[in-house]
Coordinates of C-alpha atoms and ligand atoms in Angstrom, one line a residue:
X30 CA 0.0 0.0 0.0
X31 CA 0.9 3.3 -0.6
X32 CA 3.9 3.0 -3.3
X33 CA 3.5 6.4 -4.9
X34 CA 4.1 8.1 -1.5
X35 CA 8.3 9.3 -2.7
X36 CA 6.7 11.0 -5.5
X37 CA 4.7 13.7 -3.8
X38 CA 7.5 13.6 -1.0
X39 CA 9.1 16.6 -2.0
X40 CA 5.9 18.1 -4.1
X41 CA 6.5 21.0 -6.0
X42 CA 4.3 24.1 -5.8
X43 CA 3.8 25.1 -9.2
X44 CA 1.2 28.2 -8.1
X45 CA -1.4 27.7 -5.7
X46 CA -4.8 27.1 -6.5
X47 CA -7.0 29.9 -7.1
X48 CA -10.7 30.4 -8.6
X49 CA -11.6 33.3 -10.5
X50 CA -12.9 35.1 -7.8
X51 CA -9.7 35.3 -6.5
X52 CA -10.0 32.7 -3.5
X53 CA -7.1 30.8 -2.8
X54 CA -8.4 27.2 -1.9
X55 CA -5.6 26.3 0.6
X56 CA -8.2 23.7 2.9
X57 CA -9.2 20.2 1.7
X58 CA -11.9 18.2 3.8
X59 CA -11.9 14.7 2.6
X60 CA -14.9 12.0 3.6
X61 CA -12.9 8.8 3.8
X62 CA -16.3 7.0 3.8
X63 CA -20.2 7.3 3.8
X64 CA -20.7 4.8 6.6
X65 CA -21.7 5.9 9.8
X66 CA -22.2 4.0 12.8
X67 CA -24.7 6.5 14.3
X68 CA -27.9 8.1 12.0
X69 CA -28.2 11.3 13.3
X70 CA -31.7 12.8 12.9
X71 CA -30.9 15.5 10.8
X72 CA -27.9 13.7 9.0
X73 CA -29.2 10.5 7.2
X74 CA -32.1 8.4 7.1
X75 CA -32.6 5.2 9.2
X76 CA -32.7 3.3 6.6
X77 CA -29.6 5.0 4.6
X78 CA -28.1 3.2 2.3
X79 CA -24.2 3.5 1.3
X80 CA -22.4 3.5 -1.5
X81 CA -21.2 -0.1 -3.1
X82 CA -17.9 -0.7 -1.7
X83 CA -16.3 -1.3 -5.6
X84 CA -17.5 3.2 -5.8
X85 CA -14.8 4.3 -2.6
X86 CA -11.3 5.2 -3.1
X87 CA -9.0 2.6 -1.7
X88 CA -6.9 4.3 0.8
X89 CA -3.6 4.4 -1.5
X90 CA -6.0 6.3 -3.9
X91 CA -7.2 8.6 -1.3
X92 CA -3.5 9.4 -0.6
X93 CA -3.0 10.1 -4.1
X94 CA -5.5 12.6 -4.7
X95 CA -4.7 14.4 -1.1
X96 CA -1.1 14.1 -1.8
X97 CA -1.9 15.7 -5.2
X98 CA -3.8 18.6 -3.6
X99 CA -1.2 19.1 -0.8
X100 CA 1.2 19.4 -3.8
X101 CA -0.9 22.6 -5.3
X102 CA -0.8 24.2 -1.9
X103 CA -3.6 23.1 -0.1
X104 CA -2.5 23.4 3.6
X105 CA -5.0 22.2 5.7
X106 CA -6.0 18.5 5.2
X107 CA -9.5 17.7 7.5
X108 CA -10.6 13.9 7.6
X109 CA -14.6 13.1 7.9
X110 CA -17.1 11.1 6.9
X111 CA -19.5 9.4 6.8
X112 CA -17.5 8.3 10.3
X113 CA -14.1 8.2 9.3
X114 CA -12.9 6.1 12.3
X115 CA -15.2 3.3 11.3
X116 CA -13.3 2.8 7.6
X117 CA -10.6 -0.2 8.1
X118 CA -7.2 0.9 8.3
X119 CA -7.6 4.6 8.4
X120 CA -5.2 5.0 10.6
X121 CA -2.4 4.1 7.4
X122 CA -4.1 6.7 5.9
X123 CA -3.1 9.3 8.6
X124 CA 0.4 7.8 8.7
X125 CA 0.6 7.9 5.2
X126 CA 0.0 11.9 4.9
X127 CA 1.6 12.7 8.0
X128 CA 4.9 12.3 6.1
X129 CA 3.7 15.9 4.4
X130 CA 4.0 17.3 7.9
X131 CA 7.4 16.6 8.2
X132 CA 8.2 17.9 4.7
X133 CA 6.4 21.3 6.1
X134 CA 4.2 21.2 3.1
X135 CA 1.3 21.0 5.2
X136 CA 0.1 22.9 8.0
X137 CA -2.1 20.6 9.2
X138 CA -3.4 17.0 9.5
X139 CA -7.4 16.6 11.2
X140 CA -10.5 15.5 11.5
X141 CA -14.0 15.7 12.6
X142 CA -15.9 12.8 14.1
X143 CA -18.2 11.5 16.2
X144 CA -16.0 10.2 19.3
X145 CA -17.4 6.7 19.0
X146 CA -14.1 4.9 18.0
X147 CA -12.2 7.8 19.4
X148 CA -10.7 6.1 22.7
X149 CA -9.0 3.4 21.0
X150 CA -7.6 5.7 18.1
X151 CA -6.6 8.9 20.0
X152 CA -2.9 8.1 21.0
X153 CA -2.1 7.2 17.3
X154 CA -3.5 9.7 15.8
X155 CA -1.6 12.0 18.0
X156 CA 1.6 9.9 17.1
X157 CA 0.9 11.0 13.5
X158 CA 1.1 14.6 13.8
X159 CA -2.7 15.5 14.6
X160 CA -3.3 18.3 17.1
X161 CA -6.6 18.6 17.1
X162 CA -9.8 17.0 16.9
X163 CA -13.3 18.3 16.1
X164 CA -16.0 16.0 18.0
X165 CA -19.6 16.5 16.9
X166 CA -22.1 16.1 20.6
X167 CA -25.6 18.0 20.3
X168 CA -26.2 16.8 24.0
X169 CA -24.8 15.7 27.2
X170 CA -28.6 13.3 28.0
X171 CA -27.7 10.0 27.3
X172 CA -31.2 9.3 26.4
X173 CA -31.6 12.3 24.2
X174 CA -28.3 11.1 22.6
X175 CA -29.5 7.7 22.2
X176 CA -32.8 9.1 20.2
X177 CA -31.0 12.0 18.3
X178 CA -28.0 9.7 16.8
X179 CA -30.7 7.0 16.3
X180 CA -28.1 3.9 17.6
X181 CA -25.6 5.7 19.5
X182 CA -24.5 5.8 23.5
X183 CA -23.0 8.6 25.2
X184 CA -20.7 7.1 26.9
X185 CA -17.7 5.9 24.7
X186 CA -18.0 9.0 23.2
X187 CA -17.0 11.1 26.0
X188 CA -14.4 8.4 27.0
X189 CA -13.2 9.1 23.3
X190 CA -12.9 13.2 24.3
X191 CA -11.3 12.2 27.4
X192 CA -8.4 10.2 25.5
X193 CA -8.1 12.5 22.9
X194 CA -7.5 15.1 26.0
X195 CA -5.2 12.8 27.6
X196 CA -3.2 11.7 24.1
X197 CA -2.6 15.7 23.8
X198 CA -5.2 16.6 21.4
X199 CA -7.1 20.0 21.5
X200 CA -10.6 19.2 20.9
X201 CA -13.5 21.2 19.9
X202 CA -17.3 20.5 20.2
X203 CA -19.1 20.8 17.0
X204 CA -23.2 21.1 18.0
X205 CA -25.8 21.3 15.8
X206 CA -28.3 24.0 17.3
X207 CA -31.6 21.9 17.0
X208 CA -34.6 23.9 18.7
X209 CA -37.2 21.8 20.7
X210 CA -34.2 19.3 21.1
X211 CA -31.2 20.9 22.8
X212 CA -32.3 24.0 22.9
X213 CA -32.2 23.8 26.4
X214 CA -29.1 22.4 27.2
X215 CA -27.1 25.8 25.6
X216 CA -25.7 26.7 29.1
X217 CA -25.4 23.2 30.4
X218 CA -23.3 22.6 26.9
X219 CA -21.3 25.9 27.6
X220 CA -20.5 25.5 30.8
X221 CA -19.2 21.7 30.4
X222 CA -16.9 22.5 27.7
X223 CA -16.0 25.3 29.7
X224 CA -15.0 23.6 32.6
X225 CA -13.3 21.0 30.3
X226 CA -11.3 23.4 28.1
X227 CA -13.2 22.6 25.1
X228 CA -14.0 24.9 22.4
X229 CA -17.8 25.1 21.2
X230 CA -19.1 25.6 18.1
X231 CA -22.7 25.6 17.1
X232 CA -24.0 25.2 13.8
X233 CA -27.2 25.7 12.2
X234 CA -28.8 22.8 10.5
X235 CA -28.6 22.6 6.5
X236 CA -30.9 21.4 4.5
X237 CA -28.9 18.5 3.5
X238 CA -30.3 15.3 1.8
X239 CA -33.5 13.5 3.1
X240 CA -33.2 12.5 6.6
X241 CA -36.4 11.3 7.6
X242 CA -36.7 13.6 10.6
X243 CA -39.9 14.4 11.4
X244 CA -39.7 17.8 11.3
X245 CA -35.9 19.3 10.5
X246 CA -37.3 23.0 9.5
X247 CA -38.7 23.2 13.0
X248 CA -35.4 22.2 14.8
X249 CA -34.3 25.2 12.7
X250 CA -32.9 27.2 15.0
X251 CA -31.0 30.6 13.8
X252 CA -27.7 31.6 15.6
X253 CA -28.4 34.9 15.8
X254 CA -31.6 34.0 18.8
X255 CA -29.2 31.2 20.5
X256 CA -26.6 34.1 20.4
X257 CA -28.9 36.4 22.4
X258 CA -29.7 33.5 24.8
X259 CA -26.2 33.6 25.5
X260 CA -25.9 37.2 26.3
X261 CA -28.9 36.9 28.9
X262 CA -25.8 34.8 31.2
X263 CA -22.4 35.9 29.8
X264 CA -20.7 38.9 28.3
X265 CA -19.7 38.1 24.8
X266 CA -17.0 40.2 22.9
X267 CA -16.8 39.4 19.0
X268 CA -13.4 37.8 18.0
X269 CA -12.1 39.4 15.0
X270 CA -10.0 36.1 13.6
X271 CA -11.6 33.8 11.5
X272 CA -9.9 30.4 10.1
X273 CA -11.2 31.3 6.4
X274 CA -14.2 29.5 7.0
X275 CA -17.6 30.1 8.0
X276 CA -17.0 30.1 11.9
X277 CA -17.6 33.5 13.6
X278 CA -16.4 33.3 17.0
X279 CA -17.2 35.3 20.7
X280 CA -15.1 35.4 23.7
X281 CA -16.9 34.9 27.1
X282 CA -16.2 37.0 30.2
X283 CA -14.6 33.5 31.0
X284 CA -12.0 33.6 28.5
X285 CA -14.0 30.8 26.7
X286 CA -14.5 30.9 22.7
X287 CA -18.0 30.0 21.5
X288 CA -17.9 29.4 17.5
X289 CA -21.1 30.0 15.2
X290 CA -21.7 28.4 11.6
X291 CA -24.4 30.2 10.0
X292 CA -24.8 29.3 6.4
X293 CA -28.1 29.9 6.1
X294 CA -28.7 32.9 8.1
X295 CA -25.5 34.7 7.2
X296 CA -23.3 33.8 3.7
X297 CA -20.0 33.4 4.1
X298 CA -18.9 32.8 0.4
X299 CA -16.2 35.1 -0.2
X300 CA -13.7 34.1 2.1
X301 CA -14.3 30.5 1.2
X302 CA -11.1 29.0 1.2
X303 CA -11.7 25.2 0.9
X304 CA -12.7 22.6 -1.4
X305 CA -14.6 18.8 -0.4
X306 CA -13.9 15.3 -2.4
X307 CA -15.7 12.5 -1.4
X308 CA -15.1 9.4 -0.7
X309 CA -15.8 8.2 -4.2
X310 CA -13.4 10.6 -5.7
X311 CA -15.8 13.8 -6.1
X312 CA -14.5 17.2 -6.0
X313 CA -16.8 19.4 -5.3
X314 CA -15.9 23.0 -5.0
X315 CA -19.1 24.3 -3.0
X316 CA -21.2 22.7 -0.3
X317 CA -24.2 23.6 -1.0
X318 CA -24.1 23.2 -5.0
X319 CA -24.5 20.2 -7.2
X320 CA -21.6 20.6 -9.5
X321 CA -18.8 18.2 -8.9
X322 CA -15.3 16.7 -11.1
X323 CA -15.2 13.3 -11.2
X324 CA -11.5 12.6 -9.9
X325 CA -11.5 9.0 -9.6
X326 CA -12.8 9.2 -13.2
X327 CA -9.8 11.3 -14.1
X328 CA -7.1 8.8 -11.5
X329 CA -8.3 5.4 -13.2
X330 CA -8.7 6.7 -16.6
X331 CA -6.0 9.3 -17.7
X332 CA -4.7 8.8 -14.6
X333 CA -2.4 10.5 -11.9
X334 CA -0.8 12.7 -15.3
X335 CA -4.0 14.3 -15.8
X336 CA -5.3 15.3 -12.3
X337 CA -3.7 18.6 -11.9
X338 CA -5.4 19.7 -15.0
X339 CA -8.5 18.4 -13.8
X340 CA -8.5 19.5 -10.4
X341 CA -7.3 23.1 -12.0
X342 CA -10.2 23.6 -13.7
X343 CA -12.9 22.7 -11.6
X344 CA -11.3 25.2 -9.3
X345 CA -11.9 28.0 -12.0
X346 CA -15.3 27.1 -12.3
X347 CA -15.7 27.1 -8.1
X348 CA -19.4 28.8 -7.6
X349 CA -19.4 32.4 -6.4
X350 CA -21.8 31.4 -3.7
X351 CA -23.7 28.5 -2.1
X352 CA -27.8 28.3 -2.9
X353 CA -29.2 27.2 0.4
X354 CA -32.9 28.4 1.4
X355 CA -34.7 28.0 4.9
X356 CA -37.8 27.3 3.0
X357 CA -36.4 24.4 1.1
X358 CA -35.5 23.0 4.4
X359 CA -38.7 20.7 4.5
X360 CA -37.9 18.9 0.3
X361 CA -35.6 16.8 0.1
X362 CA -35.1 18.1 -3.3
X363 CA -33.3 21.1 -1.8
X364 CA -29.7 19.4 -1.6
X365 CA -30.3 16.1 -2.7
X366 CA -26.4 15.3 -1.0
X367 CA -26.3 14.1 2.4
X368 CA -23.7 15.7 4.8
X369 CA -22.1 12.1 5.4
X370 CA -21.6 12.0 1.6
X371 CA -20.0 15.4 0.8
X372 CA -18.1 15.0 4.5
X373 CA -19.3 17.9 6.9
Ligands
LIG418 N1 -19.5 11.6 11.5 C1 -18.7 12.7 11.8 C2 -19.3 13.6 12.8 O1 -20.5 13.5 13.1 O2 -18.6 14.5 13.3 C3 -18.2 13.5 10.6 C4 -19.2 13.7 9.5 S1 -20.6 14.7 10.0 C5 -21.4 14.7 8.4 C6 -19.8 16.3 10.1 C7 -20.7 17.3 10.8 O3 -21.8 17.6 10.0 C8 -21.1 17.0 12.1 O4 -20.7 18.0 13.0 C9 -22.6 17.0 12.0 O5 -23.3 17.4 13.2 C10 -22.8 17.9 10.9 N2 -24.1 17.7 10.1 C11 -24.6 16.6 9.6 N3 -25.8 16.9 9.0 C12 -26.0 18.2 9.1 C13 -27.1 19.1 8.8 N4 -28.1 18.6 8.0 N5 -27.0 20.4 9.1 C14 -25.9 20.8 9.8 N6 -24.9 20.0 10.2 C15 -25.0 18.7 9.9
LIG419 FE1 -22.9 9.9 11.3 FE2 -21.8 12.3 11.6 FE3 -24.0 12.0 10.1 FE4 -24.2 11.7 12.7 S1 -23.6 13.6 11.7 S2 -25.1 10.3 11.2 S3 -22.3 10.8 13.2 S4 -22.0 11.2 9.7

């Protein structure tokens, strides 16, 4: 596994990659895999099914194409899924790309997951160079857990953030703001990852593939009212850095940071700095569009020769903005993607 690792060892950068909007995409997330051990509400269906196994990226091709990237500048490399801990053998993967760490090429090496397999995966992923870990929770019930991811248990997960803690890794909380379902826990949520020196983010839900939740446009809950919950207990003073992405962050009189995603509420397109392939080789230059490049097309056909080209142009064509709509919230032929397939 992994033989074409030397040539991308010492990468050249032969100009980073830009759109014609003038964006510098220097942030690849990658979904390693569509399976999920969990089916969160407003994620995926109960009865979801997954891509035929013969459709993913084998790990060596996965290194190819993020090697590739890494090569045209990309900096950031972020893992997800689907789950990605539940893919065999992932940890290779991070081994694998970790050598562009040491080579200084890239900045950074993460991933975003639902803590489940996180305990028995935390010290090696430290040992590969990962310093942090995004960990999605939307509640600290175990029952409401149980019912929200569908087949999920609370409890290995936060064993997962407490190795991940212990193996040296900064994590943040990624929570989906869900009103009528954790609306209530905000300050219980806050003041946990306070007290355990975790970062919070919330995010607002996205209309994202059919999910079979009863009723996902009523969980919608916009940032902006959660934000003024907040200020009824805390004093929050806008932080002025932003990672490039669509995070907008306060400080609390406590020191703590509290992160908000608000695609639908607020756009955040012109600072977009990142790009998505799936795990069955799509690149898709915009979350919330349809258009995508086929790169496993382009890596079993042409093959590795042609994918700068490729990857090049659908860069250039990168949308100006997403398309999301509150209303479309309810159809499932708003975006017909799930999050598990793009990779949130
Ligand atoms: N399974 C991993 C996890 O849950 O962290 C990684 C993949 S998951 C698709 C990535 C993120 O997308 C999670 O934080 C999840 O809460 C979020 N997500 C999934 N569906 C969403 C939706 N419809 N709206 C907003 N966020 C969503
Ligand atoms: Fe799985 Fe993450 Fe989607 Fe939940 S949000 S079903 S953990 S992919």
């Amino acid at each position: 596994m992994f033989q074409h690792q030397s040539s991308f060892a010492e990468g050249s950068r032969c100009g980073v990659l830009q759109d014609r909007f003038c964006r510098s995409v220097t942030y690849l997330r990658v979904s390693v895999t569509d399976r999920c051990d969990f089916r969160c509400a407003y994620c995926m269906s109960e009865r979801m099914r997954f891509l035929p196994r013969r459709d993913l990226l084998s790990l060596e091709e996965l290194d190819l194409l993020c090697s590739t990237f890494v090569s045209l500048g990309v900096r950031k490399l972020r893992i997800t899924g689907g789950e990605p801990l539940v893919r065999r053998d992932i940890l290779g993967l991070f081994r694998a790309l970790s050598r562009h760490l040491d080579s200084g090429l890239l900045a950074e090496l993460t991933l975003t997951t639902n803590g489940s397999q996180l305990a028995r995966h935390a010290a090696d992923l430290a040992a590969c160079g990962v310093r942090r870990v995004n960990v999605s929770l939307d509640t600290l019930d175990p029952a409401r857990f149980a019912a929200l991811t569908r087949r999920g248990s609370l409890g290995p997960v936060l064993d997962g953030i407490r190795a991940a803690t212990r193996a040296g890794l900064r994590v943040k909380i990624n929570t989906v703001a869900l009103w009528g379902v954790n609306d209530d826990e905000l300050f219980r949520l806050v003041d946990w990852c306070g007290g355990e020196g975790h970062d919070l983010t919330f995010i607002e839900v996205m209309p994202m593939g059919e999910a079979g939740a009863e009723d996902r446009q009523g969980w919608f809950w916009p940032l902006d009212e959660l934000r003024q919950r907040l200020a009824t207990r805390h004093h929050l003073t806008d932080v002025a850095e932003t990672s490039g992405g669509p995070a907008r962050y306060v400080r609390l009189e406590t020191g703590q940071r509290i992160g908000f995603i608000t695609p639908l509420s607020h756009r955040f397109c012109e600072s977009c700095n990142r790009v998505r392939l799936t795990s069955a080789g799509e690149l898709f230059t915009c979350l919330g569009r349809e258009d995508r490049t086929d790169l496993r097309a382009v890596l079993r056909g042409a093959g590795l020769a042609a994918l700068e080209p490729a990857i090049r142009a659908a860069i250039r064509a990168k949308p100006q903005g997403h398309d999301f709509d509150h209303d479309r919230l309810a159809q499932s032929s708003g975006c017909v993607r799930h999050m598990n397939h793009t990779g949130g």
